[in-house]
Every structure is written in C-alpha cells, then in structure tokens.
Short mmCIF file of C-alpha atoms and ligand atoms in Angstrom, two decimals:
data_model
loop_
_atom_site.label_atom_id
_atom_site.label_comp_id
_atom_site.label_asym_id
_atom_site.label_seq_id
_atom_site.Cartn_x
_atom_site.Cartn_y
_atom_site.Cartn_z
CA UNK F 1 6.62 17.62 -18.57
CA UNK F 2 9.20 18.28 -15.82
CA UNK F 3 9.10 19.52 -12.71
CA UNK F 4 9.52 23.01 -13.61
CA UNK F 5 6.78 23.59 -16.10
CA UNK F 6 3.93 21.98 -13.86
CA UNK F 7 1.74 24.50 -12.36
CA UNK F 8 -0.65 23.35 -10.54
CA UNK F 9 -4.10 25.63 -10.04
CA UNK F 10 -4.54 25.84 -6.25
CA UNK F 11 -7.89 26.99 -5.28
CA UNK F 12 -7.79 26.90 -1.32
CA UNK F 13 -10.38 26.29 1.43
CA UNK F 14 -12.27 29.29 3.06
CA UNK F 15 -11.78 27.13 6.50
CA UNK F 16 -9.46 24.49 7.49
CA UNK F 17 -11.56 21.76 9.30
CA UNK F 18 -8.29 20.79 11.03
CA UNK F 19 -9.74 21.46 14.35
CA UNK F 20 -11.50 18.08 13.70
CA UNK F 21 -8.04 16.16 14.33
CA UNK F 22 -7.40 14.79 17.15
CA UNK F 23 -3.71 13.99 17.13
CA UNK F 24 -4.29 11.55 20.33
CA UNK F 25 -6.82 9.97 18.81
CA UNK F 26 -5.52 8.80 15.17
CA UNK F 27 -8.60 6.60 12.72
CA UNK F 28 -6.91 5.42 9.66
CA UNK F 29 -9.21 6.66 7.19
CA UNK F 30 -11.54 8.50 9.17
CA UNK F 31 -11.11 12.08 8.09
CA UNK F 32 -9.45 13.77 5.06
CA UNK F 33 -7.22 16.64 5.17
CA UNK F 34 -8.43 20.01 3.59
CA UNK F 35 -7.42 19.96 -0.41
CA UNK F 36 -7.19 17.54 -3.19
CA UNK F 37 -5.31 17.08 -6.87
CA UNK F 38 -7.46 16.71 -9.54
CA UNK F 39 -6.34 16.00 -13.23
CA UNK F 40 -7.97 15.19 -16.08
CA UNK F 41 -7.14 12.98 -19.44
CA UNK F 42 -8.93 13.64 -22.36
CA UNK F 43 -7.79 13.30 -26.29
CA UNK F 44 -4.75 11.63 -25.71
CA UNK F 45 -3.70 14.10 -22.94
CA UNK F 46 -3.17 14.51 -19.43
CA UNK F 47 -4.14 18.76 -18.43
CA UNK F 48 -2.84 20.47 -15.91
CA UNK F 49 -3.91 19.71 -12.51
CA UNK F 50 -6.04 21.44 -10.02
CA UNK F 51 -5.92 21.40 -6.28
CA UNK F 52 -9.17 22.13 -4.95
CA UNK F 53 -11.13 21.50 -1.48
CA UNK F 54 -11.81 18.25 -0.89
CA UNK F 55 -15.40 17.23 -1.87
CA UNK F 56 -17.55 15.27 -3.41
CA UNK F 57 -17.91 14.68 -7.33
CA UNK F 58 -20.50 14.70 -9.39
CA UNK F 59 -20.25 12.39 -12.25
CA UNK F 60 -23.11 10.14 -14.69
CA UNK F 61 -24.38 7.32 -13.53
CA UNK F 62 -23.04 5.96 -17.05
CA UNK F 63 -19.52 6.58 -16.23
CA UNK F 64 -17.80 3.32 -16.97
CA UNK F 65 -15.59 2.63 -13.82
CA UNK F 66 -18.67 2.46 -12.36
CA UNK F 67 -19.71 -0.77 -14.50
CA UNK F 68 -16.42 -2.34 -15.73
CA UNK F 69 -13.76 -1.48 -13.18
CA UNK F 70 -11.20 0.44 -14.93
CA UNK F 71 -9.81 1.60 -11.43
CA UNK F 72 -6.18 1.73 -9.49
CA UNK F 73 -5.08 3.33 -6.83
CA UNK F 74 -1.45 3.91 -4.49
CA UNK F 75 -0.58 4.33 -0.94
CA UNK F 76 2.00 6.72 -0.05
CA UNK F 77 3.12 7.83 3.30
CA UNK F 78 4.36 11.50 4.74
CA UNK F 79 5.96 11.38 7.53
CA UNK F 80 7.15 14.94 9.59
CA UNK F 81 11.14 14.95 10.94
CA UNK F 82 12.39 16.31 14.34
CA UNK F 83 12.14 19.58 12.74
CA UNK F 84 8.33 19.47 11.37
CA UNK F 85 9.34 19.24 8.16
CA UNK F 86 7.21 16.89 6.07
CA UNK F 87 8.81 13.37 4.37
CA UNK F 88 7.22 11.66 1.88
CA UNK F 89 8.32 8.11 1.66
CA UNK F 90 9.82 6.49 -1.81
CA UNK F 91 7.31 8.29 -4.25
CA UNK F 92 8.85 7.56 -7.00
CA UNK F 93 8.29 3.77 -6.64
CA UNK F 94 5.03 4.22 -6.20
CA UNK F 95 4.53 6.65 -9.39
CA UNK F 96 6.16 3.59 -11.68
CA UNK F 97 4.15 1.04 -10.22
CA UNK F 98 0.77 3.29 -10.29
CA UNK F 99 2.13 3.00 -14.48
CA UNK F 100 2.38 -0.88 -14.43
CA UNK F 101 -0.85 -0.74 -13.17
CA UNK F 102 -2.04 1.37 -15.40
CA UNK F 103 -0.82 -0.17 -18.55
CA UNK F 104 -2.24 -3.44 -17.48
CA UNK F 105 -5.47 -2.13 -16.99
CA UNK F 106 -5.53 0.06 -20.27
CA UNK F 107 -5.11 3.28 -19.14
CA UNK F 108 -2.94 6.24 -19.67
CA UNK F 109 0.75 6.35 -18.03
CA UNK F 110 0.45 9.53 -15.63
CA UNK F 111 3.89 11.90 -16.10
CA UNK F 112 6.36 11.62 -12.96
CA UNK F 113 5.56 15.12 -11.92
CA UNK F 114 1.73 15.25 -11.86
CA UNK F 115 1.81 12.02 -9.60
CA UNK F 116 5.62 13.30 -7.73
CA UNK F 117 5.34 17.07 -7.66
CA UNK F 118 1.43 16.49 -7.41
CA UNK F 119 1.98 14.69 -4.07
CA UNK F 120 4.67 17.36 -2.82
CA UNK F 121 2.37 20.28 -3.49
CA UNK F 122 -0.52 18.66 -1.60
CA UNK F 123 1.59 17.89 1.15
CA UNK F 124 3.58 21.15 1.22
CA UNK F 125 -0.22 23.05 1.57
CA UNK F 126 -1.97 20.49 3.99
CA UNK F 127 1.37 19.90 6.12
CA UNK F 128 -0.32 20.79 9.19
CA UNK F 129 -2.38 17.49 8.84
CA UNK F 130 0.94 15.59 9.16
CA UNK F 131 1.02 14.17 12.34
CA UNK F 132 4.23 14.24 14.33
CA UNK F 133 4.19 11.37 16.97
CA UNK F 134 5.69 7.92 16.72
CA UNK F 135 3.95 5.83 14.47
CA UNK F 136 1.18 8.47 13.16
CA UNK F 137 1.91 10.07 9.09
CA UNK F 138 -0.46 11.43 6.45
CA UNK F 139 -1.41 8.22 4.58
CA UNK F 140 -2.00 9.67 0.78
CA UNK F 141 -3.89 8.28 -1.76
CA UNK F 142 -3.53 8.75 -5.36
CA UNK F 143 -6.09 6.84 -8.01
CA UNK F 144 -7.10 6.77 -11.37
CA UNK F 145 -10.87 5.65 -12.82
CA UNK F 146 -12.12 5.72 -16.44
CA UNK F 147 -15.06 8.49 -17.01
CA UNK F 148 -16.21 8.18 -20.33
CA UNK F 149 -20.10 8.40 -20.25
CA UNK F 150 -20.38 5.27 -22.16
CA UNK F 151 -21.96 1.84 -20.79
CA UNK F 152 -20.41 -0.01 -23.73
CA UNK F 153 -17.98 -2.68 -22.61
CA UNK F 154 -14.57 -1.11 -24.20
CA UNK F 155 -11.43 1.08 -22.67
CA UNK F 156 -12.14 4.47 -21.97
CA UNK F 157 -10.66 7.32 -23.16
CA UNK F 158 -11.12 9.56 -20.48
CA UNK F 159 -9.80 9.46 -17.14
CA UNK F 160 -9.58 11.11 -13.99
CA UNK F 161 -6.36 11.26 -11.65
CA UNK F 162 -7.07 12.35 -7.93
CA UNK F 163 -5.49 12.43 -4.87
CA UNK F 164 -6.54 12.43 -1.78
CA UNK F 165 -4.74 12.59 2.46
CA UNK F 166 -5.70 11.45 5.09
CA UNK F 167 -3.71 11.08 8.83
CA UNK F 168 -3.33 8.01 9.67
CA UNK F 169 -2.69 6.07 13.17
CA UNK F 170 -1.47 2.82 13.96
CA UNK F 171 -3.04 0.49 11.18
CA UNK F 172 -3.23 -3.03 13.76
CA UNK F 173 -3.52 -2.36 17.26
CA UNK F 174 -2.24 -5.69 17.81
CA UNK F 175 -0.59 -9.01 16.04
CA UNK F 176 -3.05 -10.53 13.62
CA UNK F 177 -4.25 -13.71 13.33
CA UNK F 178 -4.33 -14.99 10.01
CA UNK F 179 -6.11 -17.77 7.85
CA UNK F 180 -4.10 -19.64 5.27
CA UNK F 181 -6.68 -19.74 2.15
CA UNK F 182 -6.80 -22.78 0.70
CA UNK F 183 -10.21 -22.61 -1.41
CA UNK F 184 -10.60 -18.89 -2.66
CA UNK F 185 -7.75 -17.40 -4.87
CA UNK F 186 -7.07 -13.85 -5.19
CA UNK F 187 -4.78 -13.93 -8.46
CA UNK F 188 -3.38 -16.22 -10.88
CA UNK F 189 -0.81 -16.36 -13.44
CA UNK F 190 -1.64 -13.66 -16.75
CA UNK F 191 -4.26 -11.54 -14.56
CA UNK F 192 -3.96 -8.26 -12.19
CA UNK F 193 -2.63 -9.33 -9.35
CA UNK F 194 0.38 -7.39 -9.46
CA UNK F 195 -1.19 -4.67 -9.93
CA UNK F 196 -3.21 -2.05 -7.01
CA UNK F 197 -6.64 -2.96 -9.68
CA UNK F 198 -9.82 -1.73 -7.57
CA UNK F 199 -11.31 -4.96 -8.76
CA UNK F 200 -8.82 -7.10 -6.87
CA UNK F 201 -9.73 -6.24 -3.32
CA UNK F 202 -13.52 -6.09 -4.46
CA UNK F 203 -12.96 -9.95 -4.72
CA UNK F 204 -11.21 -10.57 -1.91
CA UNK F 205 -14.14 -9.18 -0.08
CA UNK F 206 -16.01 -12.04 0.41
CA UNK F 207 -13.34 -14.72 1.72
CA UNK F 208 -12.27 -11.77 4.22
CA UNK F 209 -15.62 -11.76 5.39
CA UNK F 210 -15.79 -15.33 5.94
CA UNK F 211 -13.00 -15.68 8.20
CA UNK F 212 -13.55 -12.68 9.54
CA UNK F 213 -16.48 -14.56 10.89
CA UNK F 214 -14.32 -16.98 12.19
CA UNK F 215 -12.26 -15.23 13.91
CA UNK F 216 -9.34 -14.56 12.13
CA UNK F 217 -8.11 -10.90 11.31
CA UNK F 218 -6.39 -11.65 7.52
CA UNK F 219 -6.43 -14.51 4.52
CA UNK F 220 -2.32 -15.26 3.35
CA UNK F 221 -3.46 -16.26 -0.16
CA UNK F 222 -1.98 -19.00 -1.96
CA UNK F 223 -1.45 -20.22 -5.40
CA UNK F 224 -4.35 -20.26 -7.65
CA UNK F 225 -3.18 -24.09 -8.81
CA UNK F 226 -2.42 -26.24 -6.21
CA UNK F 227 -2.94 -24.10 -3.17
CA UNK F 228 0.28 -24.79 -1.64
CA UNK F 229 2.83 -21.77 -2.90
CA UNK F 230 2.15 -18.97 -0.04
CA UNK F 231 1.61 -15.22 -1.61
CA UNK F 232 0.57 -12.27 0.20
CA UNK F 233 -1.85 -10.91 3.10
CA UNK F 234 -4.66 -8.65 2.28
CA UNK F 235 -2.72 -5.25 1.43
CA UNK F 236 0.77 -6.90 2.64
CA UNK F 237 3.69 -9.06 1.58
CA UNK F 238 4.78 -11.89 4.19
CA UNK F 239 8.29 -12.93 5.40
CA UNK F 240 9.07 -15.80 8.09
CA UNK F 241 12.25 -16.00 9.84
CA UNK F 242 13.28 -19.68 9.96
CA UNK F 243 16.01 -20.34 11.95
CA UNK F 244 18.56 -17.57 10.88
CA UNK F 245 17.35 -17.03 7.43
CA UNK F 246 14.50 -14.97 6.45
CA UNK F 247 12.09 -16.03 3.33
CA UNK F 248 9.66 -13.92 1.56
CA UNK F 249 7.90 -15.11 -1.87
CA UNK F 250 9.19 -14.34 -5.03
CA UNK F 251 7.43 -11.52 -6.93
CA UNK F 252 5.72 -12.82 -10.25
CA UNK F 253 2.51 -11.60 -11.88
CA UNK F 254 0.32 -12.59 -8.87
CA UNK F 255 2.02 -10.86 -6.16
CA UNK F 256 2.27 -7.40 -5.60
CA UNK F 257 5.45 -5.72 -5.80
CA UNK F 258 5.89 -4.05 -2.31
CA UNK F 259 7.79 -0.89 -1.67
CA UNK F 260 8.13 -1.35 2.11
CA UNK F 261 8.82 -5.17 1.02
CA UNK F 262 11.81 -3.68 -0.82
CA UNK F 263 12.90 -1.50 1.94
CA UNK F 264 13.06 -4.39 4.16
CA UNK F 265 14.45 -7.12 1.92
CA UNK F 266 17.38 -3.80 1.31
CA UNK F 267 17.88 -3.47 4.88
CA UNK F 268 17.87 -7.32 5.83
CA UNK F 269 21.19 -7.70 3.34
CA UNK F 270 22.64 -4.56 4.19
CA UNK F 271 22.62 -5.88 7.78
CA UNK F 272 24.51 -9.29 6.57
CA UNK F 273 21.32 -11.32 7.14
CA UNK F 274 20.20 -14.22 4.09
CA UNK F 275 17.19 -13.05 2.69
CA UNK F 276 15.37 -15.71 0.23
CA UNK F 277 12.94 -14.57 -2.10
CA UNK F 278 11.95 -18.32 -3.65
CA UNK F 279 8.65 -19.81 -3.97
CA UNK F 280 7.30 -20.88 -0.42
CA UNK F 281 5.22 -23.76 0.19
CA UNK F 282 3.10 -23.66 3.13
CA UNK F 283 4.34 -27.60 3.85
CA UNK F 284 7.78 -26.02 4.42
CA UNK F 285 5.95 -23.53 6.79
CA UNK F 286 4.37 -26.35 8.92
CA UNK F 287 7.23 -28.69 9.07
CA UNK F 288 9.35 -25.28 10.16
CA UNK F 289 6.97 -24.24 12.99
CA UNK F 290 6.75 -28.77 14.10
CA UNK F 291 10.45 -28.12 14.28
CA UNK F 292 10.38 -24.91 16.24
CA UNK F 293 12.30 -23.32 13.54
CA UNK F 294 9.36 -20.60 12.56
CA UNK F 295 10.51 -17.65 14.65
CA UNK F 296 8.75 -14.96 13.25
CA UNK F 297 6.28 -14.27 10.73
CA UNK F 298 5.26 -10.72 9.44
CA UNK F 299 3.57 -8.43 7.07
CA UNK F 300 4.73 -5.60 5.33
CA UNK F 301 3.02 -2.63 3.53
CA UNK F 302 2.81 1.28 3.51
CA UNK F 303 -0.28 1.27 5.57
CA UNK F 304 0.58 -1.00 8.37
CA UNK F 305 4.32 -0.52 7.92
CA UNK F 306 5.61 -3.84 9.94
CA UNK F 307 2.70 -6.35 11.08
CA UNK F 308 3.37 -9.14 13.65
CA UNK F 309 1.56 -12.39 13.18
CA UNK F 310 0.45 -13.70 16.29
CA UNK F 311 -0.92 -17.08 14.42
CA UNK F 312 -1.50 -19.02 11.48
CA UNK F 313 -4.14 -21.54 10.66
CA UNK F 314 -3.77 -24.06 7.76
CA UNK F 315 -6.20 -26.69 7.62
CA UNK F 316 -5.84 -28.35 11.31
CA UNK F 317 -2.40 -26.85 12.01
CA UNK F 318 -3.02 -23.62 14.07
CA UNK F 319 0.61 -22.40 14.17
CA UNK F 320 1.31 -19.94 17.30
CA UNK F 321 4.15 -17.95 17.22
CA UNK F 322 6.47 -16.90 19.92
CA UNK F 323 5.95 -13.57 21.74
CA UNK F 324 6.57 -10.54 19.66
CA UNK F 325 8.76 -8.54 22.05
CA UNK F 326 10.82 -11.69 21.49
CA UNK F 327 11.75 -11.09 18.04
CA UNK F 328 14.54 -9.68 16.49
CA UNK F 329 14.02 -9.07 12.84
CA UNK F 330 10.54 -7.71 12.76
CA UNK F 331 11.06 -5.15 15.83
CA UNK F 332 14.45 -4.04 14.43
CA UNK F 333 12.97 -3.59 10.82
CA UNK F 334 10.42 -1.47 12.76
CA UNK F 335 12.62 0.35 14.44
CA UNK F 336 14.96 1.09 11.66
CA UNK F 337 12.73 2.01 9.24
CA UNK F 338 10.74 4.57 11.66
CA UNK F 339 14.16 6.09 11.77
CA UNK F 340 14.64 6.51 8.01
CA UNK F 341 10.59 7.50 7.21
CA UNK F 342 11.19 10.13 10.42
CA UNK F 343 14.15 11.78 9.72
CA UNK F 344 16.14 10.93 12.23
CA UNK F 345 18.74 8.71 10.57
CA UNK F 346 20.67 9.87 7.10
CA UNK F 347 18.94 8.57 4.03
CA UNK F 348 21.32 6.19 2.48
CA UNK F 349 19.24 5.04 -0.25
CA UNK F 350 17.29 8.30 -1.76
CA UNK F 351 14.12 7.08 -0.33
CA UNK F 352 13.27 10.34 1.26
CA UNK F 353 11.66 12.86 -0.68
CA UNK F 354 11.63 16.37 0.75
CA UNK F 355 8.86 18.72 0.59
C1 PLP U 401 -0.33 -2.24 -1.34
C2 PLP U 401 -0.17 -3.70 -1.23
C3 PLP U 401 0.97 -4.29 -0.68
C4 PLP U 401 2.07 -3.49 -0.02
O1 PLP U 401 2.70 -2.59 -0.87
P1 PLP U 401 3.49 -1.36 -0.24
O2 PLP U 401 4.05 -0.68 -1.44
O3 PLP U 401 4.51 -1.90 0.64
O4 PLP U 401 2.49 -0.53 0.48
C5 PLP U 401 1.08 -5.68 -0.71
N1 PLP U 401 0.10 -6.43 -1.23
C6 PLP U 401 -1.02 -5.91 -1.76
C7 PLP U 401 -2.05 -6.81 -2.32
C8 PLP U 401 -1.20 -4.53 -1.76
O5 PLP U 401 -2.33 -4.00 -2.24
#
C-alpha cells in the first residue's frame, strides 16, 4: 500500500473535549486528544483503518495479550512551528523499529503508511491539541496487541493496531537521581530487550518500585552477566561526558535502539565532538567521576527529550554531578534539538515530517 491508496474512515466527535486542556498546566499522560486510528489484522491482512473517537474497547476476557503478552508499543512526538503548523518528529524510525519489534514478538509487520500516514491524519484532525510553548508537543502513541479469543499458549493471528495522542508537558521537572542496578536485570543477550515489548517494562516494575522507595527517581540497568557493562535508564539511553569525549553504550540485542539517541550521537559528530559508542563499565564510570573527569551524565528519549542526572549511586559510591546550568553538551543538545523538533532551524537531516 502507498500513501495514495490509504483511506482512512474518519468518523469524528460530536464535541471536542479540548476545553479540558489547560495549555499552562501540561500532565504527561493525563488526558487524550479527541480521535483515534484503529486497524485491524485478520487472515493474513492488515484492513483499512478507522479513525474514530477515542474510547474505550470492548474485547473477551480470553483475548490472548491479555494472558501471554503479545504487546508493543512507540512514542512519537508532534511538535507545532512558529507558524502553528504541526511537526511530527522522525516517524519513519519509529515505524521500522515498531517492525523489529514486531517480528521479534511474532506479529505482523504494519505497512509504512498505516503507521506514517496513520500518524499524519490523526495529527492533521486533532492539531489543535498540539501545544505550542517551549517544551510542550502531542506525545503519540501507536501499539499493537494480539486478539485472538483463544487462551491457548501459541501466536495469534489476529491483531489490533491503535493509536492514540496525548499533550504532553515537561516529562522531569528536575535532574534525576538514579540507582545503578546491580541485582535485577532488565534484558539479556537472545531476549526482547531491544525491542518496545509491553512485557519489558511490566518487569522492570518491581526494581523501580524498590528504589523508588529509596529515594531514587530511575534504575541505569546493567549487564545481565556480570553486572558491570552500563545499559539504559527506564525509557532512556545514557551518555557521560568524560573529559572532552562523550560515551554512550553500544546498541546490541539488550539495549534499545533510540531515535533521539541517534539524533544526538548525529549532532555530537556533526559538531566535531568524539562520540564513543563502546561497551561501558560502570568501574570506568567511578574511577572517571574519583578523577573529576565525569562532567555530565544524561538521558535521552522521545518522552523526556534530554534528562540531566543530578546523581548516581553504585554500591557505596554516590556520584554527584556538577551543576546542570554548568554543562555544555547536554544544554546545547537541548537547545539544538528544540530548534529542529520546532521548526525554527532548517531540517538538515529529513527528520521532520510535515503534516
Ligand atoms: C523508548 C525507549 C528509549 C528511547 O527511545 P526514543 O526512540 O529515543 O524515544 C530508550 N530505552 C527504552 C527502554 C525505551 O523504551
């Protein structure tokens, strides 16, 4: 299918409820925008999708995501430019690895345009929940779960495609404080982690909670062997800046593949800086900070976009970083990428997509 031959079934709301946004008063997550996609896979086929109000579904208490998981999901941003047209922010990367997902997890590749133009079409008719100041965007969520009616363990051959908006706000109000795991692992070589698998952040669930408890706002995960090889935050990728270099992990199988961790590693080398993607032990971390050569340390994702780390705790070493409106890398990355995802600087790289 190509863009041309999708039509898409719009069946619109009798009443916005966008009086309910507040654009002063942003909650990621709080309040969906008026419509959703829906599209269906049955025999071997994807059907034409359906934008519809958004509601609630009504499906079997046998259906088998339910049970076994079969489950993925993206996050996508819109942003609006000086003119109030809305962005929407490297889509395509996030339709291919929506497909690595899905092939992992035994489900059905969804075409380009009913996860591209599906996205477009949503935004183009809810573009009024687009917020336009700094830092606000319409965070959008597209997922996949497996509906046969069948409580037999086995891959399902039916599946439903949604997508869902919400507007979204500042994602950390301030730097986080994060807890280097060291007992719980979130993925290992030959399983999901590389992929946006429901089942994932169900099991990360628990060690959040713990240090949560703690005090601590986030777990950086490490190897599943020897606990030493630093992965990922939560929903982010990490990057220090040691002395003049910056280091981020390599991607494998157990880290997921970030788009905003590809924007920045782009726009790191494009400025002239080394970027290292390498394995990263967290020894080389500690000896770096003991040597006050850890400058900066920072997550990166679509729904925080740039997040400071104000600390790091590894077994007794509680590692306190400098003060963020000291650093250089993260708060020009910020800076420079709000410029891109708002319009206001030429798109060099085809990351915008324009609805
Ligand atoms: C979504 C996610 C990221 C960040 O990916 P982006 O494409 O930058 O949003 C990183 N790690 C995990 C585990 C994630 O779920």
């Amino acid at each position: 299918m190509s863009v041309s031959t999708l039509e898409i079934k719009v069946k619109k709301v009798e009443k916005s409820r966008i009086n309910q946004l507040d654009p002063a008063n942003i909650q990621f997550g709080k309040l969906y925008s008026d419509h959703m996609l829906v599209a269906h896979y049955e025999k071997g086929e994807w059907k034409q999708p359906e934008i519809i109000p958004f509601g609630n579904v009504s499906l079997s208490p046998a259906t088998t995501f339910f049970h076994y998981g079969q489950a993925i999901f993206e996050g996508v941003k819109a942003y609006k430019d000086p003119q109030g047209n809305p962005l929407i922010f490297r889509p395509y990367d996030n339709w291919k690895r929506m497909n690595r997902s899905a092939v992992r997890m035994a489900m059905p590749e969804l075409p380009e345009d009913i996860f591209v133009e599906g996205i477009r079409a949503l935004v183009d008719l809810d573009r009024d929940w687009v917020p336009t100041s700094e830092g606000t965007s319409l965070y959008i969520r597209p997922f996949m779960v497996a509906t046969d009616e069948f409580i037999g363990v086995k891959p399902a051959e039916r599946f439903s495609f949604m997508i869902i908006t919400s507007p979204a706000g500042p994602y950390y109000a301030k730097p986080v404080s994060i807890y280097v795991q060291d007992q719980y692992v979130r993925a290992f070589p030959g399983g999901i982690g590389f992929t946006k698998a429901a089942g994932n952040y169900g099991a990360s669930m628990y060690p959040t909670m713990k240090i949560r408890e703690m005090g601590y706002d986030q777990i950086l995960w490490t190897d599943g062997f020897e606990h030493k090889y630093v992965q990922e935050i939560g929903t982010m990728n990490v990057f220090f800046v040691l002395g003049d270099k910056v280091l981020t992990p390599d991607t494998s199988d157990t880290i997921l593949e970030g788009v905003s961790r590809d924007s920045v590693v782009t726009l790191l080398r494009e400025k002239g800086m080394t970027v290292e993607e390498r394995p990263i032990s967290i020894d080389e971390i500690v000896a770096a900070y003991k040597a006050g050569e850890l400058r900066e340390a920072f997550g990166t994702g679509t729904a925080a976009s740039i997040a400071p780390i104000a600390d790091l705790t590894y077994q007794d070493n509680h590692m306190v970083l400098p003060q963020v409106e000291t650093w250089e890398v993260a708060n020009w990355l910020k800076k420079e990428l709000s410029e891109i995802r708002y319009g206001r600087k030429a798109d060099t790289h085809d990351w915008i997509y324009r609805v």
